[in-house]
Short mmCIF file of C-alpha atoms in Angstrom, two decimals:
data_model
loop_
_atom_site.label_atom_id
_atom_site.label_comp_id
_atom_site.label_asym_id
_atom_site.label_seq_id
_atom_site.Cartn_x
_atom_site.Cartn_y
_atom_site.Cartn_z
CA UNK A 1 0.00 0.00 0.00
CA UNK A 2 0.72 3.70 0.15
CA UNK A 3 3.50 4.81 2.63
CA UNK A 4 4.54 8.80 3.42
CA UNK A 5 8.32 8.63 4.55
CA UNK A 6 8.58 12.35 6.85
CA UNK A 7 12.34 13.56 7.96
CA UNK A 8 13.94 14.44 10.19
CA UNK A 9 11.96 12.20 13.03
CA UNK A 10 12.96 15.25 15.28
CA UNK A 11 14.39 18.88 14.74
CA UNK A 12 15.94 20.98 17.40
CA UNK A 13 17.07 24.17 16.39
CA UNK A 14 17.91 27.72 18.15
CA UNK A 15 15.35 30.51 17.68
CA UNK A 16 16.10 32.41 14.42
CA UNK A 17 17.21 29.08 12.87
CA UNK A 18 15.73 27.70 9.29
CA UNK A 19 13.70 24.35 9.90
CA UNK A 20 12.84 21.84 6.92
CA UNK A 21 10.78 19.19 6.70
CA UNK A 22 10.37 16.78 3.91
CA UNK A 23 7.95 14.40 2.71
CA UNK A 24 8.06 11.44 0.70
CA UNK A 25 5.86 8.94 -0.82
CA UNK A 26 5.80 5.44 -2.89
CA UNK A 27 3.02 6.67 -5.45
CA UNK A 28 2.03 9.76 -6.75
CA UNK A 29 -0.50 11.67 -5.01
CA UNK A 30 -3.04 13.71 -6.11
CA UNK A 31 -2.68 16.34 -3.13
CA UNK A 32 -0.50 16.32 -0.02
CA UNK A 33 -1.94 18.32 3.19
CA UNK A 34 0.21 19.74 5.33
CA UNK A 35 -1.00 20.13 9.42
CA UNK A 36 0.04 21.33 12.89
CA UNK A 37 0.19 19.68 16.09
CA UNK A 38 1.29 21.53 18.73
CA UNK A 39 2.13 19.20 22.33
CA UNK A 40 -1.00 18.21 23.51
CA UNK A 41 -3.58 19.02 20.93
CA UNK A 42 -4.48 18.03 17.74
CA UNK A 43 -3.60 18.00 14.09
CA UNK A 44 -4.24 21.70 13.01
CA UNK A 45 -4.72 22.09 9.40
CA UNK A 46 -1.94 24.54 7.68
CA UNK A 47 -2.30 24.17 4.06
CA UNK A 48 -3.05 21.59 0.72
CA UNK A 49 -0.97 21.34 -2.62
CA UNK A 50 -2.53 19.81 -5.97
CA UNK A 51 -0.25 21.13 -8.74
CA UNK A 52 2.79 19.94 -9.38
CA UNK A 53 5.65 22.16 -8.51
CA UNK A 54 3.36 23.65 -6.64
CA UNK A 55 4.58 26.45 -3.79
CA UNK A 56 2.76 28.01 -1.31
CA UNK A 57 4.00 31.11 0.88
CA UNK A 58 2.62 31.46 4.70
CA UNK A 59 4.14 34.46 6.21
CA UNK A 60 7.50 32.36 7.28
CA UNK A 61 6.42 29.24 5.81
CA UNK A 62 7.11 27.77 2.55
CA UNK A 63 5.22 24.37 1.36
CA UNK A 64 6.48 22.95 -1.87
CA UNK A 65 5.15 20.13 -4.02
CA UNK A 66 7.41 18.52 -6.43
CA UNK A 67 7.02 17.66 -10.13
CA UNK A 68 6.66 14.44 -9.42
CA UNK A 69 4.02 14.41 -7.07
CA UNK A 70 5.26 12.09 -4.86
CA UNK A 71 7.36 14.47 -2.31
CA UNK A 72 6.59 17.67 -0.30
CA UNK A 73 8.88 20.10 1.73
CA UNK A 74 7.99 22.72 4.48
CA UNK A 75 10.38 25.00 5.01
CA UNK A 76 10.02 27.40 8.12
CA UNK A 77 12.19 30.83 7.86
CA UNK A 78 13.91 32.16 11.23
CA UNK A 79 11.71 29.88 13.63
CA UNK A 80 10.39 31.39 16.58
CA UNK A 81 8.92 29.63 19.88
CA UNK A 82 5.77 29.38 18.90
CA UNK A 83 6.80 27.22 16.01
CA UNK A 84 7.17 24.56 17.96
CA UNK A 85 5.30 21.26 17.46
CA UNK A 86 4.45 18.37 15.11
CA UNK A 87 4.57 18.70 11.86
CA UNK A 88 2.30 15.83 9.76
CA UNK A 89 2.11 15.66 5.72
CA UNK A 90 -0.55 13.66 4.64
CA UNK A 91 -0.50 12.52 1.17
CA UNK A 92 -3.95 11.48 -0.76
CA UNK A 93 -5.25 9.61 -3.27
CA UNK A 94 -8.62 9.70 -3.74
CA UNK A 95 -10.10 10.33 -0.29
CA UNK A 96 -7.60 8.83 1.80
CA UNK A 97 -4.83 10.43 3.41
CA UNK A 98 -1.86 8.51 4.51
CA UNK A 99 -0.28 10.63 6.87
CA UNK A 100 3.81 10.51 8.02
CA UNK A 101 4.87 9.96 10.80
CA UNK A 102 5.45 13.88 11.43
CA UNK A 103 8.80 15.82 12.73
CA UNK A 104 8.67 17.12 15.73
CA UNK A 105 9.98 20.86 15.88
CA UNK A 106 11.68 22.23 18.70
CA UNK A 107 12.84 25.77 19.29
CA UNK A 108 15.32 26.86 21.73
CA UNK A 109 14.74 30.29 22.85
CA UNK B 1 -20.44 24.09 18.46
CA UNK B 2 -17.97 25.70 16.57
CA UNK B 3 -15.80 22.34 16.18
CA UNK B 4 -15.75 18.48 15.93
CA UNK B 5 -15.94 17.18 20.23
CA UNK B 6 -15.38 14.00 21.13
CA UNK B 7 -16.40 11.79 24.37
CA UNK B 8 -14.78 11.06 26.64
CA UNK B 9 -11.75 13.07 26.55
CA UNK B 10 -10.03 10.17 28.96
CA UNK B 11 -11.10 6.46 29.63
CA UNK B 12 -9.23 4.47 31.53
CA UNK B 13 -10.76 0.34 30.99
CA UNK B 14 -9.16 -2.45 31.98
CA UNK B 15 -8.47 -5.09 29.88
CA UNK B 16 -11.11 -7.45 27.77
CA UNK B 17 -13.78 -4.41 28.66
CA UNK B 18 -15.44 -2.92 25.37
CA UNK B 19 -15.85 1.16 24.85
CA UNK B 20 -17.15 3.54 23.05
CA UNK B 21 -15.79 6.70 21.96
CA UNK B 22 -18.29 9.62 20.45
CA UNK B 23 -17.31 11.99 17.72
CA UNK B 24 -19.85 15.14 17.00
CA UNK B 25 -18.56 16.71 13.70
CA UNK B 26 -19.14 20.19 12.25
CA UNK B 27 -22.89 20.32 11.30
CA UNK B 28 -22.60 19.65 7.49
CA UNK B 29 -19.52 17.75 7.35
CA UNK B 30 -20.06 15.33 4.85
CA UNK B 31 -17.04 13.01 5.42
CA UNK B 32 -15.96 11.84 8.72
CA UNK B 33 -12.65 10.04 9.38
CA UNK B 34 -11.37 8.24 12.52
CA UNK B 35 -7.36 7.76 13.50
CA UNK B 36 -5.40 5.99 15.71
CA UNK B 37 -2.14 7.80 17.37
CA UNK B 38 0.54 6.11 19.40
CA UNK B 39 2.74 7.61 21.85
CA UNK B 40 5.24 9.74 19.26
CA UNK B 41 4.07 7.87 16.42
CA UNK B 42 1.93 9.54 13.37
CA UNK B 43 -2.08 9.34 12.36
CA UNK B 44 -3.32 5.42 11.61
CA UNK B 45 -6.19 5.47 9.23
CA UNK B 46 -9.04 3.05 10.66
CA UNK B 47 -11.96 3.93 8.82
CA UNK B 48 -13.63 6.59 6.72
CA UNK B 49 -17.81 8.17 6.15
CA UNK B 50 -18.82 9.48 3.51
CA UNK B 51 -22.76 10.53 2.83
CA UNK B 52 -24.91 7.51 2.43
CA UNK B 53 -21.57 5.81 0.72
CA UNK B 54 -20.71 2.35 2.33
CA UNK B 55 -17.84 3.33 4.87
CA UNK B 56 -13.79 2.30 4.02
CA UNK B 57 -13.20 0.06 7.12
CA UNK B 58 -9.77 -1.15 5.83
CA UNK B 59 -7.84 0.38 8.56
CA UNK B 60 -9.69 -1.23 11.62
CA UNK B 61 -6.87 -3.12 12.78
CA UNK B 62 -8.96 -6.31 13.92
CA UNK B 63 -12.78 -6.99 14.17
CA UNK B 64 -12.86 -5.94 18.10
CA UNK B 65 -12.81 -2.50 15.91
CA UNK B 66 -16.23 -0.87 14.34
CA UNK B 67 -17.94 2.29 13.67
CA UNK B 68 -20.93 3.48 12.50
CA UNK B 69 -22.28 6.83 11.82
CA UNK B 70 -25.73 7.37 12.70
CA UNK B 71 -27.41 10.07 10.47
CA UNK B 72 -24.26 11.22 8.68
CA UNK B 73 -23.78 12.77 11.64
CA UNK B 74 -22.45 11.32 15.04
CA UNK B 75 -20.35 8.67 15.17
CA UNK B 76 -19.01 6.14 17.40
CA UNK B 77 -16.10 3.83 17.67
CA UNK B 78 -15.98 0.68 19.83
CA UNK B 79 -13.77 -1.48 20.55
CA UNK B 80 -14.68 -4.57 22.08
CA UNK B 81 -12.28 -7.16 24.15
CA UNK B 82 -9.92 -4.27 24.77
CA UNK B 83 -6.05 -5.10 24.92
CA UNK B 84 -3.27 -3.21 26.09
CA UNK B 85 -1.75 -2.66 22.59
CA UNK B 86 -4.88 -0.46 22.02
CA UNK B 87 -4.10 2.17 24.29
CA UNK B 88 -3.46 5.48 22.53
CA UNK B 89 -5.54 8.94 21.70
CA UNK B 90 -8.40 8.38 18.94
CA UNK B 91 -9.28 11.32 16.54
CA UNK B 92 -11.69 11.89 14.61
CA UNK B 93 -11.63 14.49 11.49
CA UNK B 94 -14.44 15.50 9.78
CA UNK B 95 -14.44 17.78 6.37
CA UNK B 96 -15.45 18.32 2.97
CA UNK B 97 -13.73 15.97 0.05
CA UNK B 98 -10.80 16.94 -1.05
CA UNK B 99 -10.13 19.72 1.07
CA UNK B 100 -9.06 20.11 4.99
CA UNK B 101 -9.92 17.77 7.83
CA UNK B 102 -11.24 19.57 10.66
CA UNK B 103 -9.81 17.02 13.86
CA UNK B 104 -11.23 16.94 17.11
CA UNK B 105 -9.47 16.97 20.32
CA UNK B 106 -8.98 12.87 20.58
CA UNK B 107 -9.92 10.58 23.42
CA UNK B 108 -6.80 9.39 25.36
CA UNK B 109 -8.03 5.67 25.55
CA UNK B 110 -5.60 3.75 28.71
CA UNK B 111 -6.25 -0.29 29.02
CA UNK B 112 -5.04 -1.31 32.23
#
């Protein structure tokens, strides 16, 4: 079956630090979700690519989709403390989203 | 409300005991979706709603596992015969195909 491959596992950085994330999958998807979970909650929606080559800008975040459609990146510029969390792709096909096993982010103030 | 709730947030069984967990998802959501999550470990698909559509049950990990949505609108997971490998925080996501999942805040399930 489908399987999402995430790196790093974990990410510790200093504030102000760069922070990447990437995403990779056996098949090609048809959209990749991207989502938040900071510790203790729950999976926070932050954004969906469907084009390939796609990129997305959120303020410091940068989600890319590659040609391929089978990998993803998120890319967070000068990280801050608030940044701090799991981050999940979720590739689909379909209706399903198979979801990696996420990165966990954290910042050092 | 003004997002998915679920019920209870903690249960504590001991083994072999069934349970239920409850999902209410945003009025209107037409697809519902439930996940497992380990301790550190990512989102296990276990089975997915959608309208009147026959559900996709291929991620209930054995048949102690099922679902059912009454009304395309609440739904509820049980798990009978509980075991000690099932311990970990159900979710449940609700949404509109293809776009976001709205998840709720989980049920931290402990078998003792």
């Amino acid at each position: 079956g489908q399987q999402v491959m995430q790196i790093p596992q974990y990410q510790h950085v200093q504030e102000g630090e760069d922070f990447t994330t990437y995403c990779n999958s056996s098949t090609t998807l048809s959209n990749i979700q991207w989502y938040k979970q900071r510790p203790g909650g729950h999976p926070v929606f932050l954004i969906q690519l469907v084009k390939s080559g796609e990129v997305k800008k959120q303020k410091r975040l940068t989600f890319q989709f590659g040609e391929a459609k089978k990998n993803s990146s998120l890319h967070i510029t000068a990280t801050q403390t608030t940044d701090v969390g799991t981050y999940f792709c979720g590739g689909g096909s379909n209706y399903k989203l198979t979801f990696g096993k996420g990165t966990l982010l954290t910042v050092n103030p | 409300g003004a997002g998915v709730s679920q019920s209870p947030s903690n249960k504590v069984t001991e083994k072999g005991k069934d349970v239920e967990l409850r999902c209410d998802p945003i009025s209107g959501h037409t697809a519902l979706y439930w996940y497992r999550q380990s301790l550190g470990q990512g989102l296990e698909f276990l089975i997915y709603f959608q309208g009147n559509s026959a559900p996709d049950k291929s991620g209930l990990p054995s048949d102690r596992f099922s679902a059912e949505r009454t009304g395309g609108s609440v739904s509820t997971l049980t798990i009978q015969r509980t075991q000690q490998e099932d311990s970990a925080v159900y979710l449940c996501a609700g949404g509109f195909l293809p776009y976001e999942q709205y998840f709720g805040p989980g049920t931290r399930l402990t078998v003792t």
